[in-house]
Tab-separated table of C-alpha atoms in Angstrom:
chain	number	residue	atom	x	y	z
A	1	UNK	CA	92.612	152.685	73.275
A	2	UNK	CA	95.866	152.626	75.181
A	3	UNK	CA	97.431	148.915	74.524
A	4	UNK	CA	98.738	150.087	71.278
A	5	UNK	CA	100.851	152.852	72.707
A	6	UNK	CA	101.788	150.849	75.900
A	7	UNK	CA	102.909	147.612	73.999
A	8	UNK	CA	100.057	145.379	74.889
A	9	UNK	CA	98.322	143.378	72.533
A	10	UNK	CA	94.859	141.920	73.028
A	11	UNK	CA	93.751	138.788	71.379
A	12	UNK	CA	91.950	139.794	68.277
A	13	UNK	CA	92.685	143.548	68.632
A	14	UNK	CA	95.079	143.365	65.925
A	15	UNK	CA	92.961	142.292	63.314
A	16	UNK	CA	90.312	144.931	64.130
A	17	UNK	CA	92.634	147.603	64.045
A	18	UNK	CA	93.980	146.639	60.982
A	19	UNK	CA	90.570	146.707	59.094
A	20	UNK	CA	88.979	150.072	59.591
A	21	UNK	CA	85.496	149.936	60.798
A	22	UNK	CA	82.690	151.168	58.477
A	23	UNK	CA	79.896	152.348	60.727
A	24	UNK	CA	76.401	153.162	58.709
A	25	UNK	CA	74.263	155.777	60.104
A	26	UNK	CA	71.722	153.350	60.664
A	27	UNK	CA	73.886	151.238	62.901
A	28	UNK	CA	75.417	154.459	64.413
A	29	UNK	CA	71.894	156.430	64.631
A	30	UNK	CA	69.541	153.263	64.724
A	31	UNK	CA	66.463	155.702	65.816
A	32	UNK	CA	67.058	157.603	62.766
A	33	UNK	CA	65.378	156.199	59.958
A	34	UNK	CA	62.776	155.121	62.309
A	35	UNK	CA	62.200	158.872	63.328
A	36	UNK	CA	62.278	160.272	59.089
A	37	UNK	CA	60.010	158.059	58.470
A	38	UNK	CA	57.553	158.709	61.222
A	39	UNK	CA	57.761	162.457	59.965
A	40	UNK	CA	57.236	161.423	56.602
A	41	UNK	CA	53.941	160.108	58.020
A	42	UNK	CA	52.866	162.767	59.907
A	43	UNK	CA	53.462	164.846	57.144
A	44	UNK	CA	51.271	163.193	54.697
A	45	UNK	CA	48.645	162.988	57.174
A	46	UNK	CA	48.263	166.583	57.513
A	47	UNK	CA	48.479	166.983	53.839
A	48	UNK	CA	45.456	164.452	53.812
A	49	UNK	CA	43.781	166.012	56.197
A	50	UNK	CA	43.999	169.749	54.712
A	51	UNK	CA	42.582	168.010	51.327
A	52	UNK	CA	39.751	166.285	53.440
A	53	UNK	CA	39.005	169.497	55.316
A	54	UNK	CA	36.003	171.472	53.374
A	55	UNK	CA	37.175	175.184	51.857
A	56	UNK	CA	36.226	177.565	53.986
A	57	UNK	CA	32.966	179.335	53.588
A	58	UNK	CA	32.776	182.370	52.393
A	59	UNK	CA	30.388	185.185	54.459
A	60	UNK	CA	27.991	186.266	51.691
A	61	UNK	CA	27.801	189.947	51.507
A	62	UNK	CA	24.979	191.999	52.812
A	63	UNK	CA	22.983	193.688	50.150
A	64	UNK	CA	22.121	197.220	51.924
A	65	UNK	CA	23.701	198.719	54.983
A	66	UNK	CA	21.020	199.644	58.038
A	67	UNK	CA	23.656	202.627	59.392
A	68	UNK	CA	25.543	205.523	58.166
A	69	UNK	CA	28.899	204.284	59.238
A	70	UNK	CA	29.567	200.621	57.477
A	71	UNK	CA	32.188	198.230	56.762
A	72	UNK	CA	32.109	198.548	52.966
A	73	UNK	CA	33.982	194.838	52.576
A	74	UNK	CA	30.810	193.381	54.233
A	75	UNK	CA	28.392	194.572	51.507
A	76	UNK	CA	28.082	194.569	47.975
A	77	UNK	CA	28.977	197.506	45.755
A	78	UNK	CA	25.565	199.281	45.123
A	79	UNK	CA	24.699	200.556	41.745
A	80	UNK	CA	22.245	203.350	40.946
A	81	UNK	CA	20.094	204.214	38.288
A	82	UNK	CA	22.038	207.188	35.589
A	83	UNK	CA	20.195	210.224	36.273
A	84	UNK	CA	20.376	209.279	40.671
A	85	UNK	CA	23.954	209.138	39.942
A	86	UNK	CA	24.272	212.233	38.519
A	87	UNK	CA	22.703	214.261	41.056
A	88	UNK	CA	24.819	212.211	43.579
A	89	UNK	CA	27.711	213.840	41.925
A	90	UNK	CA	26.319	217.246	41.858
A	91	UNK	CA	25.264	216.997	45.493
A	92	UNK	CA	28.926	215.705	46.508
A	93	UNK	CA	30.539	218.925	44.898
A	94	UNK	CA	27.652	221.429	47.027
A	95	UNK	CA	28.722	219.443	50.145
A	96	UNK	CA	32.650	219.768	49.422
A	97	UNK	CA	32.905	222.840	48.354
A	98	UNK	CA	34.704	221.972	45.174
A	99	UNK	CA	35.125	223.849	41.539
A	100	UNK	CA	31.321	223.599	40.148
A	101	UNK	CA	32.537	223.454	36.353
A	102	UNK	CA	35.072	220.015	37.153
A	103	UNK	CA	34.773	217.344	34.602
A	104	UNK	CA	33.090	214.254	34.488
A	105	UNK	CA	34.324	210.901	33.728
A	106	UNK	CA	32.991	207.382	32.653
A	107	UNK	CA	34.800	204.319	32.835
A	108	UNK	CA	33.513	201.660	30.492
A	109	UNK	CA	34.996	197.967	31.403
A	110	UNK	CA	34.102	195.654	28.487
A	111	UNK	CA	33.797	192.329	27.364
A	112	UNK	CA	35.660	191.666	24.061
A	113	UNK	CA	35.434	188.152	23.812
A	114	UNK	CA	33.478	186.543	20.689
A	115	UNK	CA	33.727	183.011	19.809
A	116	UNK	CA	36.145	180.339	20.713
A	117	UNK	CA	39.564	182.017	21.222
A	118	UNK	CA	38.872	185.149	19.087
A	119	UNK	CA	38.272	188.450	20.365
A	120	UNK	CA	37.429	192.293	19.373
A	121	UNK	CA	40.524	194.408	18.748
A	122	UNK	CA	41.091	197.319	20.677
A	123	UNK	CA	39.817	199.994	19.005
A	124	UNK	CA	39.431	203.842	19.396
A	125	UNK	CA	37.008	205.958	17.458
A	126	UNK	CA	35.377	209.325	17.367
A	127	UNK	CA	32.179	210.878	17.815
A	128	UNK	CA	29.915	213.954	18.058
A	129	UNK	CA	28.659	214.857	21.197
A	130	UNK	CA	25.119	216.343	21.108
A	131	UNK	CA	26.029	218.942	23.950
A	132	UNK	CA	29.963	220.136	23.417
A	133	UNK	CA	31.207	220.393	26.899
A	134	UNK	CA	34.615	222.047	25.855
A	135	UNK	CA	35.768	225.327	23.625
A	136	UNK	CA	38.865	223.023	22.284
A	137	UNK	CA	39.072	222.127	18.846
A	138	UNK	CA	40.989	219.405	17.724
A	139	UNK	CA	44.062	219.967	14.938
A	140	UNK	CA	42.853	218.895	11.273
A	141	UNK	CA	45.357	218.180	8.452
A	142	UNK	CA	43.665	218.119	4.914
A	143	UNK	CA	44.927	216.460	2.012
A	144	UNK	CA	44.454	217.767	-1.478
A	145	UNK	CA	46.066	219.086	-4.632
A	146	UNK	CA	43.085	220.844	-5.641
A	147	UNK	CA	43.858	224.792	-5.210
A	148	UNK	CA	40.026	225.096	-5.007
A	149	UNK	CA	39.652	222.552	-2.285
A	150	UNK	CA	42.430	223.931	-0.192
A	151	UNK	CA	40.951	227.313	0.192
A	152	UNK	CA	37.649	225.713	1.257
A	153	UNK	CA	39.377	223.931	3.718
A	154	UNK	CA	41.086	226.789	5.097
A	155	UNK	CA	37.979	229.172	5.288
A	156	UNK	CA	36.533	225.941	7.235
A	157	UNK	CA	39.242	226.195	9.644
A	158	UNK	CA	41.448	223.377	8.306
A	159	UNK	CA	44.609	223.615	10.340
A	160	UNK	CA	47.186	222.482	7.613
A	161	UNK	CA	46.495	221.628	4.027
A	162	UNK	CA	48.799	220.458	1.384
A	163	UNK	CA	49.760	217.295	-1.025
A	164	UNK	CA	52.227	215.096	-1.355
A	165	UNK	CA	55.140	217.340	-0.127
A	166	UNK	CA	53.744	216.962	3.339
A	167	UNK	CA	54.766	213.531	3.569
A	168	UNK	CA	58.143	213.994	4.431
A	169	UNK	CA	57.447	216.344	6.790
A	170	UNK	CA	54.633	213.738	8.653
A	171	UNK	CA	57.514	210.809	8.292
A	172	UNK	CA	60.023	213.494	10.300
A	173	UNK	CA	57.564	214.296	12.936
A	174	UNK	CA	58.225	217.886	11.793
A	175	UNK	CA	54.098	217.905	11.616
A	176	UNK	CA	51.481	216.509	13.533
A	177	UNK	CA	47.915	216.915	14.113
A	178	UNK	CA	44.747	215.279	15.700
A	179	UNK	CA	43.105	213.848	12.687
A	180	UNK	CA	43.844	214.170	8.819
A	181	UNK	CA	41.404	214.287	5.951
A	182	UNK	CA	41.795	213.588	2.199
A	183	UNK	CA	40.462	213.873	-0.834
A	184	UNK	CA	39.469	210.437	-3.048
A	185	UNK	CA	42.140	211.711	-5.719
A	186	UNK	CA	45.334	211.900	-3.257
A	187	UNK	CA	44.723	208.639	-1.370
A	188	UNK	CA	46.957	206.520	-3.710
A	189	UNK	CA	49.659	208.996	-3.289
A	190	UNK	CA	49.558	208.706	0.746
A	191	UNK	CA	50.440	204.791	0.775
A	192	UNK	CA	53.683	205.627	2.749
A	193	UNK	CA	51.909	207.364	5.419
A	194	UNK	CA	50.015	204.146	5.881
A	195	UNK	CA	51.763	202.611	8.498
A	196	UNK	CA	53.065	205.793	9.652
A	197	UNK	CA	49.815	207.261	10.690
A	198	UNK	CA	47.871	203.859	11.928
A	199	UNK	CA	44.349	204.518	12.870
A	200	UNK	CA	44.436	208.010	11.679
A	201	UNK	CA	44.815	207.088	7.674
A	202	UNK	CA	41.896	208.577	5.900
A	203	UNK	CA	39.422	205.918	4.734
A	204	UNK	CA	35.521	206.186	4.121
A	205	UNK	CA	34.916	203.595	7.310
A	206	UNK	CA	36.119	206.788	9.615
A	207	UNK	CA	34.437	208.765	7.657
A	208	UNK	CA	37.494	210.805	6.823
A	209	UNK	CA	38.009	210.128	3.466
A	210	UNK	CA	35.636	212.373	1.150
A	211	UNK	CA	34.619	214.839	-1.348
A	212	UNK	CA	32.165	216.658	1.227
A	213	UNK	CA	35.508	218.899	2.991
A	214	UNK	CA	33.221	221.350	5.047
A	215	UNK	CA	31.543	218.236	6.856
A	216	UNK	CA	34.621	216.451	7.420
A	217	UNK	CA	35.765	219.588	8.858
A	218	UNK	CA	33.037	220.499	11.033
A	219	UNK	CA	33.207	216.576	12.291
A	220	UNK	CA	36.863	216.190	13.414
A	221	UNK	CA	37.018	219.666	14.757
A	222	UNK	CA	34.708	219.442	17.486
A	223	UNK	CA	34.026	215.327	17.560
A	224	UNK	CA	35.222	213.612	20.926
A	225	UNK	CA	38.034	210.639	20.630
A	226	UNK	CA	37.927	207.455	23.314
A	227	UNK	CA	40.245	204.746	22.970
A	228	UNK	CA	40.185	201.594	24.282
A	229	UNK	CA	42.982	200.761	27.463
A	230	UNK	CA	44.751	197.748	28.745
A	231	UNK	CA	42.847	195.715	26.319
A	232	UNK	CA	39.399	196.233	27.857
A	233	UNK	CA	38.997	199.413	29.644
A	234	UNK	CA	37.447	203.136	28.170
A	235	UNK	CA	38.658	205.810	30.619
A	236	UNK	CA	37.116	209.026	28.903
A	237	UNK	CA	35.438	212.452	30.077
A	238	UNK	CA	32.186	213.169	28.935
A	239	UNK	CA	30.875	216.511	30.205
A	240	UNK	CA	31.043	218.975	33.127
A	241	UNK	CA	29.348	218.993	36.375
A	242	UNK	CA	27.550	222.363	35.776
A	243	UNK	CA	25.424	220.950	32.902
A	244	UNK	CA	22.169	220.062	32.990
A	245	UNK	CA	21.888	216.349	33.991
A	246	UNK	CA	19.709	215.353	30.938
A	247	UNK	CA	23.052	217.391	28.619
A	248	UNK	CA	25.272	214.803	30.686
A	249	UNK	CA	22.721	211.773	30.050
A	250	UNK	CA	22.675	211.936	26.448
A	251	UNK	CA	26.624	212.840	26.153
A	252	UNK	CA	26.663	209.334	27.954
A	253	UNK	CA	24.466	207.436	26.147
A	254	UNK	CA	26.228	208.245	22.672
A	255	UNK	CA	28.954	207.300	23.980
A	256	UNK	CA	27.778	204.253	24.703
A	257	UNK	CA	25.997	203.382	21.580
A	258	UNK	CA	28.827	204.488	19.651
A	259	UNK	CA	31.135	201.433	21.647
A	260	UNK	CA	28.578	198.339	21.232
A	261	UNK	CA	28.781	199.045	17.161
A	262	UNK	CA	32.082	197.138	17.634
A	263	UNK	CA	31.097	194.213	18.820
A	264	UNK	CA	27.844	191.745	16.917
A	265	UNK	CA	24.702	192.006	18.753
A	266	UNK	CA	24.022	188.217	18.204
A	267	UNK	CA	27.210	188.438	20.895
A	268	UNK	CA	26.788	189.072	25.108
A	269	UNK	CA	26.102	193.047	25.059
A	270	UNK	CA	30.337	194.356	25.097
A	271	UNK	CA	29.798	197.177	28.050
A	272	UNK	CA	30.377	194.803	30.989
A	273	UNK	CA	30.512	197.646	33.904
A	274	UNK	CA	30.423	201.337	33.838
A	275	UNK	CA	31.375	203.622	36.662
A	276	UNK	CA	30.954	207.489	36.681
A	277	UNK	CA	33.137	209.883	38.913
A	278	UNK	CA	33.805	213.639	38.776
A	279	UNK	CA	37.245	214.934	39.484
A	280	UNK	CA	37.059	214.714	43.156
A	281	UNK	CA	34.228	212.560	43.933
A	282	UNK	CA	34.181	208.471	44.578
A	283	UNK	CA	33.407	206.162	41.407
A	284	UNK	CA	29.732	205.435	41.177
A	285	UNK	CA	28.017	202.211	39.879
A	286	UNK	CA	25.669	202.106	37.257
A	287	UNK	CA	22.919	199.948	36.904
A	288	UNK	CA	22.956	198.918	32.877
A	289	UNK	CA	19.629	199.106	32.550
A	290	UNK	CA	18.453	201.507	29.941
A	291	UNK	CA	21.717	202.569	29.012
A	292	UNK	CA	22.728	199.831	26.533
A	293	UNK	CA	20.741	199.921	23.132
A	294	UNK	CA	18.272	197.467	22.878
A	295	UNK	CA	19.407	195.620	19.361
A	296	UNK	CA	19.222	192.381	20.549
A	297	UNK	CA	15.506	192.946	21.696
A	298	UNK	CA	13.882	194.481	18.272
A	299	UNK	CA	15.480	191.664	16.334
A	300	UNK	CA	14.034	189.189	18.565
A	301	UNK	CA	10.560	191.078	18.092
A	302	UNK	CA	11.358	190.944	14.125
A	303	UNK	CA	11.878	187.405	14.032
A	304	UNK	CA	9.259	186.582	15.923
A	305	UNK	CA	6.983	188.713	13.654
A	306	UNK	CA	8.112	186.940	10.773
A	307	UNK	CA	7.548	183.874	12.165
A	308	UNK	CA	3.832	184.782	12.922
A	309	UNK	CA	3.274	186.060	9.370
A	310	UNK	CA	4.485	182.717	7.822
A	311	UNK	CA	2.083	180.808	10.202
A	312	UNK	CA	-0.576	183.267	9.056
A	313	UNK	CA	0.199	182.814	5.435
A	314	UNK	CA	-1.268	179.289	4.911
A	315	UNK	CA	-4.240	180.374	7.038
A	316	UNK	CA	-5.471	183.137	4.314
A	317	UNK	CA	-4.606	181.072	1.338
A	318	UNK	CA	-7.617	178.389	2.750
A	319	UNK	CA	-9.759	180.897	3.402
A	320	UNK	CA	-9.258	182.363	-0.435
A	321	UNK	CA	-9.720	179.180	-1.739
């Protein structure tokens, strides 16, 4: 490295200072590519032996727990029969001391699916409880032009009633109420409330379209509303804890019935899980059985009395002849 600067020149150095040397990393780092490509190796062995290596096995739960203090991860969710659960709930309010008159709730996780890709809607819909578990009554709006009909509806306890001119004030938001009513005679006139007003428009399928005012009235007054969440949950209350357990039993079971309507019974039953809780109690499994209506069972029973009666037929029709 010192000739140049001290004059001496060695035979051949000229020409190799005059071309500049190109080192590869190969030449300069010949373990290199040796060494990335061992990695590369090892690496693909480990990925083949994670894809050899069986998943891991999971520990299958434990069905009942032998002592009072459990992990509850190790065992499987228990579920209880309706009226067990109910007088769970009742004995976790004596033991906590909490308010005897809280509510109770029922959360209804269903399965919407029908064939192929298709689906039930959500929905939300209304109905009367056999045992009222509430003094609240729900805001009514009746629609007529009749002058007759009106004052019916108000002695009924109709909260507004009017025509046409309460469009506007609907559209403005300058009125509102829980459910609204009509008359046959109005309904053309109400078309621009239509989208306005959604699931609430009067029509005869929610039984809120009608000549028969006083039993419309006395419906949406005191009926209970549920709508379905998140695509597939019912989060609703249903009684108080104070009531007698057979008053909380058949609030829930109307309930109930009133949800599978929406879905064909030719389909898997649409009440998938249902958990009941007060206000400061833990969520309680129910078992299904003898909650969901049996539909699917008395058709079965038809058809297969039908098909004995047509086996039957030729029988008696030898014997007459």
């Amino acid at each position: 490295a010192l000739a140049p600067r001290c004059g001496w020149v060695l035979p051949g150095l000229e020409q190799r200072l005059a071309v500049p040397a190109v080192v590869s990393p190969a030449t300069a780092r010949p373990y290199a590519a040796a060494a990335k490509t061992a990695k590369k190796d090892a690496k693909r062995t480990r990925q083949e032996k994670v894809k050899d290596k069986p998943p891991p096995r999971r520990r299958l739960l434990m069905t009942k727990p032998v002592d009072d203090v459990y992990l509850t991860w190790l065992y499987r969710r228990p579920s209880y029969e309706l009226e067990q659960a109910v007088g769970m709930l009742k004995k976790f309010q004596e033991l906590d001391f909490t308010y005897p008159k809280q509510l109770v709730y029922l959360d209804v996780f269903l399965d919407m699916a029908l064939q192929k890709k298709k689906k039930v809607d959500p929905f939300s819909s209304s109905v009367a409880l056999p045992h009222r578990f509430t003094d609240e009554v729900n805001k009514v709006l009746v629609f007529t032009e009749n002058e007759q009909e009106a004052e019916i509806a108000r002695e009924h306890g109709a909260a507004i009633v009017g025509g046409v001119e309460l469009i506007k004030w609907i559209l403005e938001d300058e009125i509102q109420a829980d459910f609204y009513v009509a008359v046959p005679a109005i309904i053309p006139k109400l078309i621009p409330l239509r989208n306005k007003l959604k699931r609430k428009y009067p029509s005869t399928r929610r039984n809120s379209l009608g000549s028969d005012i006083p039993k419309m009235l006395q419906f949406f007054r005191e009926c209970h509303e549920y709508t379905v969440e998140d695509e597939n949950i019912i989060k609703t209350r249903i009684a108080r804890l104070d009531m007698p357990t057979e008053h909380i039993i058949a609030n829930l079971k109307t309930i109930i019935h009133d949800i599978c309507t929406f879905k064909p019974s030719n389909y898997d039953p649409i009440v998938r899980r249902l958990v009941i809780r007060s206000a400061t109690s833990e969520g309680l499994l129910l078992n299904l059985d003898g909650i969901l209506p049996q539909v699917q069972k008395v058709e079965e029973k038809e058809e297969k009395n039908a098909v004995d009666e047509d086996q039957q037929k030729p029988v008696q029709e030898s014997v007459s002849t």
